[in-house]
mmCIF file of C-alpha atoms in Angstrom:
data_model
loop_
_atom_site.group_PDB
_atom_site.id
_atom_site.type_symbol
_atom_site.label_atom_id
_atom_site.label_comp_id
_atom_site.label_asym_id
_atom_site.label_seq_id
_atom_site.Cartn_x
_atom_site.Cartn_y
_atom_site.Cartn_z
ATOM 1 C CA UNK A 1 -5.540 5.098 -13.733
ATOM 2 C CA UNK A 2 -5.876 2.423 -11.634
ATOM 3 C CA UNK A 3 -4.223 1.772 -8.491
ATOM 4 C CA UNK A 4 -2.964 -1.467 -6.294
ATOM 5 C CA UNK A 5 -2.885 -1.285 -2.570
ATOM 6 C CA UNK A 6 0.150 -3.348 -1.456
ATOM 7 C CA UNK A 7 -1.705 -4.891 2.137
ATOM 8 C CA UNK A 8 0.594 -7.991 2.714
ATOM 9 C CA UNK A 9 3.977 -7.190 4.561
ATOM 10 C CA UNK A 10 5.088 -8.983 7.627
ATOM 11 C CA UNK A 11 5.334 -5.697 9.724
ATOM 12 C CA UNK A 12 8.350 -6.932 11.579
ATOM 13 C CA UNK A 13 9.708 -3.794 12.501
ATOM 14 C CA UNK A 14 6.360 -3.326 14.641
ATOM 15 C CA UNK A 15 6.772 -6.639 16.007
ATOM 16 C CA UNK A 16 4.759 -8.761 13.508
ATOM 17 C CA UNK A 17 2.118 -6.779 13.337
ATOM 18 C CA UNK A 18 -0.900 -6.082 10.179
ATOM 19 C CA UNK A 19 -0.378 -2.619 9.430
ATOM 20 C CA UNK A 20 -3.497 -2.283 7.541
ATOM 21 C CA UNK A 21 -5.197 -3.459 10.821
ATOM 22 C CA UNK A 22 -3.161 -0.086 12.962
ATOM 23 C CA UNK A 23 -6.490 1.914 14.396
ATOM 24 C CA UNK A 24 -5.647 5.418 14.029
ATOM 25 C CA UNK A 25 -8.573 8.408 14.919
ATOM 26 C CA UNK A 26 -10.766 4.670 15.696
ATOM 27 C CA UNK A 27 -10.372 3.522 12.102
ATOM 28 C CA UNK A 28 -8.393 0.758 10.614
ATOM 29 C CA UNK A 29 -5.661 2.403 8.826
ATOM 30 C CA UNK A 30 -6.452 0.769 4.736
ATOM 31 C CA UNK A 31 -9.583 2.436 5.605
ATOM 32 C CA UNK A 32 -8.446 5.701 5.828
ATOM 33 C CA UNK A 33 -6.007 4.564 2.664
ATOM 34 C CA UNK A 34 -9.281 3.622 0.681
ATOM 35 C CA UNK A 35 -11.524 6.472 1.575
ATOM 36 C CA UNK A 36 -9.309 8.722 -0.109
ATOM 37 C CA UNK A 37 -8.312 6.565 -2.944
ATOM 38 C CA UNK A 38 -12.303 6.404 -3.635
ATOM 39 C CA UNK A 39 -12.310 10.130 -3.260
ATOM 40 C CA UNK A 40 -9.218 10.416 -5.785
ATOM 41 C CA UNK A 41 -9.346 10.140 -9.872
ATOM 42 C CA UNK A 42 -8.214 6.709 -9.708
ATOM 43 C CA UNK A 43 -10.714 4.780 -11.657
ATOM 44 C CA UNK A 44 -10.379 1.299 -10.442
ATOM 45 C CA UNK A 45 -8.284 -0.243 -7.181
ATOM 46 C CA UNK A 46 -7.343 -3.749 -6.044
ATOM 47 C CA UNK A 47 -5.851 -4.838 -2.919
ATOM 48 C CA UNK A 48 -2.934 -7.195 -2.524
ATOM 49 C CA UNK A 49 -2.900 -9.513 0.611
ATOM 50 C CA UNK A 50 -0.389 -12.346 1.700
ATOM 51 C CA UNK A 51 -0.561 -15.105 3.497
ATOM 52 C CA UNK A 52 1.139 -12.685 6.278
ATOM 53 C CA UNK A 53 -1.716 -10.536 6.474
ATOM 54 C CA UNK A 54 -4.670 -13.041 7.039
ATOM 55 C CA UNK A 55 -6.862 -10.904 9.528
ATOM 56 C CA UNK A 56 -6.925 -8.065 6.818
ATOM 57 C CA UNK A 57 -7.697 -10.777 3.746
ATOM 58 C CA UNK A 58 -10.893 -11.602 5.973
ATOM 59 C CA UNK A 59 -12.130 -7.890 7.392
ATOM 60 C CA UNK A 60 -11.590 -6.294 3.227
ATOM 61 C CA UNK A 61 -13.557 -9.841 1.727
ATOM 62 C CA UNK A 62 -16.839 -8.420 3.485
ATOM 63 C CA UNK A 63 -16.795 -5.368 1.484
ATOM 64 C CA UNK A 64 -14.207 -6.091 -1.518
ATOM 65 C CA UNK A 65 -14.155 -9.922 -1.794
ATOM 66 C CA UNK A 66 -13.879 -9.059 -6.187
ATOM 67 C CA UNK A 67 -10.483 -6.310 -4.961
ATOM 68 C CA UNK A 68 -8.690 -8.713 -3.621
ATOM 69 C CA UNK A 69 -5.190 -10.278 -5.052
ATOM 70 C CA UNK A 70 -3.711 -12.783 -2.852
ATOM 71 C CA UNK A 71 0.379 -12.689 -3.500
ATOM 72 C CA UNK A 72 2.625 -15.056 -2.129
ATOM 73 C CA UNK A 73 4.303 -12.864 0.275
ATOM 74 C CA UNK A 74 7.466 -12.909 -1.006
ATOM 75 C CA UNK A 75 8.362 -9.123 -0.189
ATOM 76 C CA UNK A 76 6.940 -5.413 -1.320
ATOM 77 C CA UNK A 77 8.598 -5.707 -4.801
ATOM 78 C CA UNK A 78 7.864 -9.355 -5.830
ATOM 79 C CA UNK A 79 4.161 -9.332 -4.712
ATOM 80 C CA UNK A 80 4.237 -6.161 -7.177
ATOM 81 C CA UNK A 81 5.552 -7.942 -9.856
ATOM 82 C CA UNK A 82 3.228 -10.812 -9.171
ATOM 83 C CA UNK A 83 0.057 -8.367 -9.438
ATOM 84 C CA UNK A 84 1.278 -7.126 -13.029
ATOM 85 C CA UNK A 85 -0.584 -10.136 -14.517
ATOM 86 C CA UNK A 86 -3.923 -7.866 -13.344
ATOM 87 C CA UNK A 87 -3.215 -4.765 -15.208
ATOM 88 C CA UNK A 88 -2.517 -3.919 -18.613
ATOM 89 C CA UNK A 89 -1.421 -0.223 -18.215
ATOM 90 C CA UNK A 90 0.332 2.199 -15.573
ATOM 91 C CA UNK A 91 -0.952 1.701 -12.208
ATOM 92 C CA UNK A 92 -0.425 3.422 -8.752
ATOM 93 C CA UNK A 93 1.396 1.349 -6.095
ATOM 94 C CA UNK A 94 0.097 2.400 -2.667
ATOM 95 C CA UNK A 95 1.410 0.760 0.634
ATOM 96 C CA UNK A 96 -0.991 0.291 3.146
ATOM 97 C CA UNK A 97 1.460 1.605 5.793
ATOM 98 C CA UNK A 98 2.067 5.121 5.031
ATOM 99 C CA UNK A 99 -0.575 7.693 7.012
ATOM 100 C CA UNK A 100 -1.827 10.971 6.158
ATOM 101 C CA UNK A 101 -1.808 9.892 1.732
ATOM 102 C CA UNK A 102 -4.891 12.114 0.741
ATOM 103 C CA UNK A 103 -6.936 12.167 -2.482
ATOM 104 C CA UNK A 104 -5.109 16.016 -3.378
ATOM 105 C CA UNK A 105 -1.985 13.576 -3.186
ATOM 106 C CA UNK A 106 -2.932 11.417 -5.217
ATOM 107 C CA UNK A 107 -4.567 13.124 -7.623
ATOM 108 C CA UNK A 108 -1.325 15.562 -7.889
ATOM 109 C CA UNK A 109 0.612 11.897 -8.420
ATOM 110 C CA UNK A 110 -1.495 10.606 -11.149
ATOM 111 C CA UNK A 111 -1.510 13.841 -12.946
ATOM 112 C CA UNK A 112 2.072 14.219 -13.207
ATOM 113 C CA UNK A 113 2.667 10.767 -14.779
ATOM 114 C CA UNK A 114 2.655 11.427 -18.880
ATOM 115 C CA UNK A 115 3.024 8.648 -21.306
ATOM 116 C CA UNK A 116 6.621 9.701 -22.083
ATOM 117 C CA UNK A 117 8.001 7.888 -19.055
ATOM 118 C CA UNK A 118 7.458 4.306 -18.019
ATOM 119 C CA UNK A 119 7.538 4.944 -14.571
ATOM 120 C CA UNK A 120 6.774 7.626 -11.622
ATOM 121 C CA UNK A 121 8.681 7.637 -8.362
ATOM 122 C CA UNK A 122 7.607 9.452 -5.532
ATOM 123 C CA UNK A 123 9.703 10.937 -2.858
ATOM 124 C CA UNK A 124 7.985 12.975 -0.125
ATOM 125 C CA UNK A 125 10.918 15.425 1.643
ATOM 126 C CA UNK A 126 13.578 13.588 -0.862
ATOM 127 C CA UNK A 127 12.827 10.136 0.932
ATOM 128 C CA UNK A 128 11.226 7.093 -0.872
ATOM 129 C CA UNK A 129 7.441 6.284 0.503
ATOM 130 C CA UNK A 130 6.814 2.950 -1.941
ATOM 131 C CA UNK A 131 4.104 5.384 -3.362
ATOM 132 C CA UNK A 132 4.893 4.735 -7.151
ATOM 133 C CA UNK A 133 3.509 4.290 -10.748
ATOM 134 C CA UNK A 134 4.918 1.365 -12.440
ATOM 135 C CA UNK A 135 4.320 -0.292 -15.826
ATOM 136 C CA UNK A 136 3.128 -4.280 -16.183
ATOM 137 C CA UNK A 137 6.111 -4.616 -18.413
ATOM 138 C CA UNK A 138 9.240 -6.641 -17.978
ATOM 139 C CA UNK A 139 12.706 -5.056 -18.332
ATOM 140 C CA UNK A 140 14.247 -1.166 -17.536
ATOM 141 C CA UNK A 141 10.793 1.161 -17.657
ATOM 142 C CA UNK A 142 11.987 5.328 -18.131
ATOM 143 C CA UNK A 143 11.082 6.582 -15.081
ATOM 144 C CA UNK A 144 10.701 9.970 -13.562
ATOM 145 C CA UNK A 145 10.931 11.260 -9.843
ATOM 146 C CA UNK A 146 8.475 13.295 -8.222
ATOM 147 C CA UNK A 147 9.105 14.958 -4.772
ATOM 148 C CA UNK A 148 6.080 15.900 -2.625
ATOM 149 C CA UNK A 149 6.228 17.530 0.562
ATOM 150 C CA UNK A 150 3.023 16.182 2.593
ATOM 151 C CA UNK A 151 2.960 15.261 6.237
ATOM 152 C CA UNK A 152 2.388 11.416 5.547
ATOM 153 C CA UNK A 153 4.423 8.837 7.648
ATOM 154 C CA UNK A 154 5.315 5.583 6.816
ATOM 155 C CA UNK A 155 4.492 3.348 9.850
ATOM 156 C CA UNK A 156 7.552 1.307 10.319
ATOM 157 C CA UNK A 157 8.389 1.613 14.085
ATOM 158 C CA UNK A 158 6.742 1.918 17.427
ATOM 159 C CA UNK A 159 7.739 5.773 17.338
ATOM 160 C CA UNK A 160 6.041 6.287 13.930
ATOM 161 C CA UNK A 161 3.239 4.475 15.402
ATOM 162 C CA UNK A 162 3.207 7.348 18.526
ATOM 163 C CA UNK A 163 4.001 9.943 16.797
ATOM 164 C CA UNK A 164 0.421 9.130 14.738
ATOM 165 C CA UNK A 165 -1.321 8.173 17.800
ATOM 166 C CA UNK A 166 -1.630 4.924 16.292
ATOM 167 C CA UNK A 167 -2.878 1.627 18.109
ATOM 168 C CA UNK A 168 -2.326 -2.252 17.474
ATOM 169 C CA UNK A 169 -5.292 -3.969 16.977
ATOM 170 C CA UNK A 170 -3.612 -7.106 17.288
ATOM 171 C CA UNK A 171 -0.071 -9.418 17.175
ATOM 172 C CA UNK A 172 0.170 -12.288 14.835
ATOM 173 C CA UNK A 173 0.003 -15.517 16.548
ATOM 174 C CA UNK A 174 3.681 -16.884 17.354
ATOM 175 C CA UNK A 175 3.048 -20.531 15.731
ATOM 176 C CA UNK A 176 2.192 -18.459 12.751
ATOM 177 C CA UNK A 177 4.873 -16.371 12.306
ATOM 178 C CA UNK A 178 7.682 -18.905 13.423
ATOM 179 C CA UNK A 179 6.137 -21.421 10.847
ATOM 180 C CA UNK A 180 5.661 -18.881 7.694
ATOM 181 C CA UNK A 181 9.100 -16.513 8.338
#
């Protein structure tokens, strides 16, 4: 299966920040995201930047230039529809703002997707993570739910951030944000 890392929200709820660019344990966080999708079963990944996420577009194009899917930025669900054009099967959503998603995780993910559903949501302690398998299909997919229980936290707010021991690398410009929000 192959997967598509969702790298393009505005991060407003951190004060316009690029998640992907949070330094946790002195490593960009879609590091840590793509060292243990490369250690996973997913055969193939691409990454899916916006125009709200340009520091990220240019630190992953010196190492995955050919991964790289620019959306328009038009929200978490849109840019995924947008990237459907890129697969023909199943693939694995994975937002770029969720911490502590290892390979076991994964690989538990992909192999309890079966070809008799559509889709695969995944719920860690009963709560939505945007960790999903989706069809490139139009229209109502079958989908079914799968709860984990993992100690991953989705970085929305400066107390996720803490709680992580998470860092900022760095704010979007103003001028940038007031002219593309």
């Amino acid at each position: 299966m192959k997967a598509l890392i969702m790298a393009g929200g505005k991060g407003g709820r951190l004060g316009y920040v690029e998640k992907p660019l949070i330094i946790i344990k002195n490593k960009f966080l879609i590091d840590l995201i793509l060292d243990e999708v490369k250690k996973s079963e997913v055969e193939d990944f691409y990454i899916a930047v916006s125009p709200y996420t340009p520091e990220t577009k240019r630190y992953l194009e010196k190492s995955y230039k050919d991964k790289i899917i620019e959306t328009p930025g038009n929200g978490f669900i849109e840019d995924i529809n947008y990237c459907f054009k890129f697969f023909d099967e199943p693939f694995l959503v994975i937002p770029s703002d969720i911490y502590g998603l290892t390979y076991k995780i994964i690989n538990k993910i992909i192999s309890s997707f079966s070809n008799e559903y559509e889709a695969l949501t995944v719920l860690n302690y009963n709560k939505p993570i945007g960790l999903n398998i989706v069809s490139p299909k139009d229209g109502y997919q079958k989908e079914k739910i799968l709860n984990i229980y993992g100690d991953i936290v989705n970085l929305n707010t400066p107390e996720d951030l803490k709680k992580v021991g998470g860092k900022i690398w760095k704010r979007c410009p103003g001028e940038f944000w007031r002219e593309k929000r």
